[in-house]
Short mmCIF file of C-alpha atoms in Angstrom, two decimals:
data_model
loop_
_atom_site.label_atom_id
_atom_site.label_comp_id
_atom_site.label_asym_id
_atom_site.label_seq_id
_atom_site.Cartn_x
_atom_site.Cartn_y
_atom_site.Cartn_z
CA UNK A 263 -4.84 -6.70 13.15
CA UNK A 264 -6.42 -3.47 11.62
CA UNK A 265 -7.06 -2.55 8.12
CA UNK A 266 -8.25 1.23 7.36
CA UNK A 267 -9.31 2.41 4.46
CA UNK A 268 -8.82 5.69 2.55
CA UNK A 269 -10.13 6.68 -0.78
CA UNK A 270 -8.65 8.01 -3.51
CA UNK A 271 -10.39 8.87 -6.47
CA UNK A 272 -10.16 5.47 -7.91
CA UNK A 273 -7.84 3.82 -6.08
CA UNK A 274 -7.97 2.39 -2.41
CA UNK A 275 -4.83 3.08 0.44
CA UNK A 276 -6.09 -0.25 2.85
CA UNK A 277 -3.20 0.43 6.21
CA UNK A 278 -2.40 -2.96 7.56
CA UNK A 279 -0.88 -3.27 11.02
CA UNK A 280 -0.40 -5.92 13.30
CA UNK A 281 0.52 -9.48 12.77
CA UNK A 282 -1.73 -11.11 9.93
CA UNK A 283 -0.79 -15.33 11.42
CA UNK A 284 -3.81 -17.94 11.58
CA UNK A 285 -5.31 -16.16 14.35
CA UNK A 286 -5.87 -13.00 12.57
CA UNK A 287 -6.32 -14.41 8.68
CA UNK A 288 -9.98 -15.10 8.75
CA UNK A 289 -11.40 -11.80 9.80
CA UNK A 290 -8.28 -9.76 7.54
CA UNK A 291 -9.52 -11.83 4.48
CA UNK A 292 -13.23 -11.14 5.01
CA UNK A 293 -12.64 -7.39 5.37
CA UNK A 294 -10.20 -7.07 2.41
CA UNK A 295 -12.20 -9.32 0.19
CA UNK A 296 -15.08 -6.59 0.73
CA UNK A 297 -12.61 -4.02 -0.25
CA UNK A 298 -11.95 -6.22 -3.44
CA UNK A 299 -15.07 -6.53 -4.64
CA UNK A 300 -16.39 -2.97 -4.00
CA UNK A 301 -12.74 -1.43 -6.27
CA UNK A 302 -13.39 -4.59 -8.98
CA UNK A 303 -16.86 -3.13 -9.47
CA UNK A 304 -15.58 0.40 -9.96
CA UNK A 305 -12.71 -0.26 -12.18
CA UNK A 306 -10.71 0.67 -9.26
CA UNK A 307 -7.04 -0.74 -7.43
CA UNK A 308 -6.20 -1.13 -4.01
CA UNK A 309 -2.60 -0.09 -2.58
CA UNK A 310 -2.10 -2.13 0.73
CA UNK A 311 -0.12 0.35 2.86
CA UNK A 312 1.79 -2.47 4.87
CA UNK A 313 4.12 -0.02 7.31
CA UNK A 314 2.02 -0.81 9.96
CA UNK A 315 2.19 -4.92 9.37
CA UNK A 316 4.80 -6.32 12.15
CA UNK A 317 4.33 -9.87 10.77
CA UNK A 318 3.03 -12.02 7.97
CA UNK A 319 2.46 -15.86 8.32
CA UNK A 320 1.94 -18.46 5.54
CA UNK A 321 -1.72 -18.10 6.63
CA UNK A 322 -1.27 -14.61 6.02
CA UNK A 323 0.21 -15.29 2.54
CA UNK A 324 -2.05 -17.05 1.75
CA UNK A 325 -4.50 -14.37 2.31
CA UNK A 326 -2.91 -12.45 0.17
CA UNK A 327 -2.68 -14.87 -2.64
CA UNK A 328 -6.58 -15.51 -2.48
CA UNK A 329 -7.22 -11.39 -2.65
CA UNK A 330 -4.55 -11.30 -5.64
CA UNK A 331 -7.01 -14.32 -7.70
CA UNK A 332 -10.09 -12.41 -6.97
CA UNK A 333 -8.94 -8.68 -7.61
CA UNK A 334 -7.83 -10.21 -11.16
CA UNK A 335 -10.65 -12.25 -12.24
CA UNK A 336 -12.64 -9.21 -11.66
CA UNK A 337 -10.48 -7.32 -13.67
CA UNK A 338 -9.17 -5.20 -10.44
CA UNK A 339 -5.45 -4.33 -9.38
CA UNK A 340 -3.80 -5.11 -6.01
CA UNK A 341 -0.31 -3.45 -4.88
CA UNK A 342 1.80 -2.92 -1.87
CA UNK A 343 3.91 -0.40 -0.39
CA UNK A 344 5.96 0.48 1.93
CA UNK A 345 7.05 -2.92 3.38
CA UNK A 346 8.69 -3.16 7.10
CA UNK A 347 12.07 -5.27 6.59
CA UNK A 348 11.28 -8.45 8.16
CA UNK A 349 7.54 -8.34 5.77
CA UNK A 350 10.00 -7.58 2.84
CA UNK A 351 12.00 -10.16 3.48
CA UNK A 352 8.85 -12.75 3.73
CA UNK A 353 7.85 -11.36 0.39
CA UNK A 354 11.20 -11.86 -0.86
CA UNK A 355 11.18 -15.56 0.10
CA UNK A 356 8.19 -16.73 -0.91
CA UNK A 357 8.43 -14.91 -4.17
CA UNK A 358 5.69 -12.61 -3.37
CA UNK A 359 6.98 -9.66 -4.85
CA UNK A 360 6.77 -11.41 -8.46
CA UNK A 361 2.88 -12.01 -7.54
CA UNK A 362 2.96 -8.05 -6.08
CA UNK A 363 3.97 -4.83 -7.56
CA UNK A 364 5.70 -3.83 -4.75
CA UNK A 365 6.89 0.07 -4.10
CA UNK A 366 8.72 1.42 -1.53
CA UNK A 367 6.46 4.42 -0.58
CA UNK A 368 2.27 5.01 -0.88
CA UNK A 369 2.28 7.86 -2.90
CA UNK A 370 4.67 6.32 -5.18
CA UNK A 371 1.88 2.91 -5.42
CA UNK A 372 -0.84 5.66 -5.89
CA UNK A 373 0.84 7.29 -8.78
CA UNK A 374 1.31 3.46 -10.53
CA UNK A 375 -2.05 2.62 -10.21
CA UNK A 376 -4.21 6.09 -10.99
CA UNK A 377 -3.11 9.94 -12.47
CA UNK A 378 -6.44 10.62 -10.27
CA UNK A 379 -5.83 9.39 -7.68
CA UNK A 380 -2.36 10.63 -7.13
CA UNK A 381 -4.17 13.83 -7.63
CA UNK A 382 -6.57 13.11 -4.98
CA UNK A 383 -3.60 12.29 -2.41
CA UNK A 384 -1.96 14.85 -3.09
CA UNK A 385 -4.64 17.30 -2.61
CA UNK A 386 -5.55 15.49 0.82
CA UNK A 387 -1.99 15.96 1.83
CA UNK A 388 -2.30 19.98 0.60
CA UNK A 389 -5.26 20.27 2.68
CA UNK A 390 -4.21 19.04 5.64
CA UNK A 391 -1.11 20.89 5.86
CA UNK A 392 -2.87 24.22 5.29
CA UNK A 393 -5.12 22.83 7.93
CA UNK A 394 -2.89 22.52 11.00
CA UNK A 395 -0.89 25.69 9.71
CA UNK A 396 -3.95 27.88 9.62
CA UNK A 397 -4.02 27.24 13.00
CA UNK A 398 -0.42 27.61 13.87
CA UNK A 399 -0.02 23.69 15.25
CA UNK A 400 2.77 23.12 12.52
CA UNK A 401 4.78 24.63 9.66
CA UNK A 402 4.19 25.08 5.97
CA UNK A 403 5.50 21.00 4.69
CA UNK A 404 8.37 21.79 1.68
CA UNK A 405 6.28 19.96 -0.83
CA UNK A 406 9.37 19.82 -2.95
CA UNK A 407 11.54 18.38 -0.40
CA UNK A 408 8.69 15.95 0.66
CA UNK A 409 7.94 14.69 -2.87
CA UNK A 410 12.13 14.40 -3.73
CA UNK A 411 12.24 11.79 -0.23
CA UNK A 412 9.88 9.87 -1.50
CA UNK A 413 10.92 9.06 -5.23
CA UNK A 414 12.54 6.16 -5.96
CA UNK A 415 16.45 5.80 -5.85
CA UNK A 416 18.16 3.97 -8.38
CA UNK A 417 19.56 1.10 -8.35
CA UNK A 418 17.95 -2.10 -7.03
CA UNK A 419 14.76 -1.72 -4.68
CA UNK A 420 15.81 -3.14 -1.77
CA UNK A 421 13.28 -6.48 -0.73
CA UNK A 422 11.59 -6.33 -3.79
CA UNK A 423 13.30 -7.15 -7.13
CA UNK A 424 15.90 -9.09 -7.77
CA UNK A 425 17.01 -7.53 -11.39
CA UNK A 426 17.11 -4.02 -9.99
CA UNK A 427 14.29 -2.96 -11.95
CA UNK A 428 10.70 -1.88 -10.90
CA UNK A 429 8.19 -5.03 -11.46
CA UNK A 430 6.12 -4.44 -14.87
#
């Protein structure tokens, strides 16, 4: 189980991957819970990226659950995004997309949670693209056609709402 962190303005992007089960749990909730406190302080969210995350237990919920209490009693936000299918359907079950906004992409998390920090991931995504293509190693991205992928579809979100609407 790893958890990286990128900063966005205000707003944290904390990539899960690997299985978060009873063996993992411990160590995942000591390292997010320092993540927790350090965005509560700064008036701050965090967006767990979860595309990475293979598995989650009830240990692992429960992790979850205990971050979600703390982030709110210290006035801080918690999301998730982009959800593998099995994860979604764990969330699904045990009703953690009603404790969860949930959103289908990052940038689309980033943009619920902070106008800055959308800002600031775009930008990083800007730079890095004219990065690599300064030096040849990949073409210009169409920002356009990037951005148009990634909005939502209507509809119902698939794994995460029941009514068809985006959680409030």
């Amino acid at each position: 189980m790893t958890l990286t962190p990128r900063r966005f303005a205000n707003a944290v992007v904390l990539s899960v991957s690997g299985r978060l089960d009873q063996d993992t749990c411990d160590a995942f909730r000591t390292d997010l819970m320092v993540h927790v406190d350090a965005i509560a302080r700064d008036g701050g969210a965090i967006v767990l990226d979860l595309a990475g995350m293979e598995y989650v237990s009830s240990a692992g919920l429960r992790c979850f659950m205990l971050a979600s209490r703390q982030a709110k009693a210290q006035h801080g936000r918690i999301v998730v995004a982009s959800l593998q299918p099995m994860v979604a359907e764990i969330f699904e079950i045990s009703h953690f997309n009603l404790v969860f906004q949930v959103f289908p992409a990052v940038r689309e998390a980033i943009g619920a949670v902070s106008s800055d920090a959308l800002k600031a991931f775009d930008g990083a995504w800007e730079a890095f693209d004219r990065t690599y293509a300064k030096f040849g190693l990949r073409p210009e991205v169409d920002w356009d056609a990037l951005r148009e992928r990634l909005r939502p579809r209507a509809g119902p979100h698939r794994h995460c709402c029941r009514s068809g609407s985006a959680p409030g």
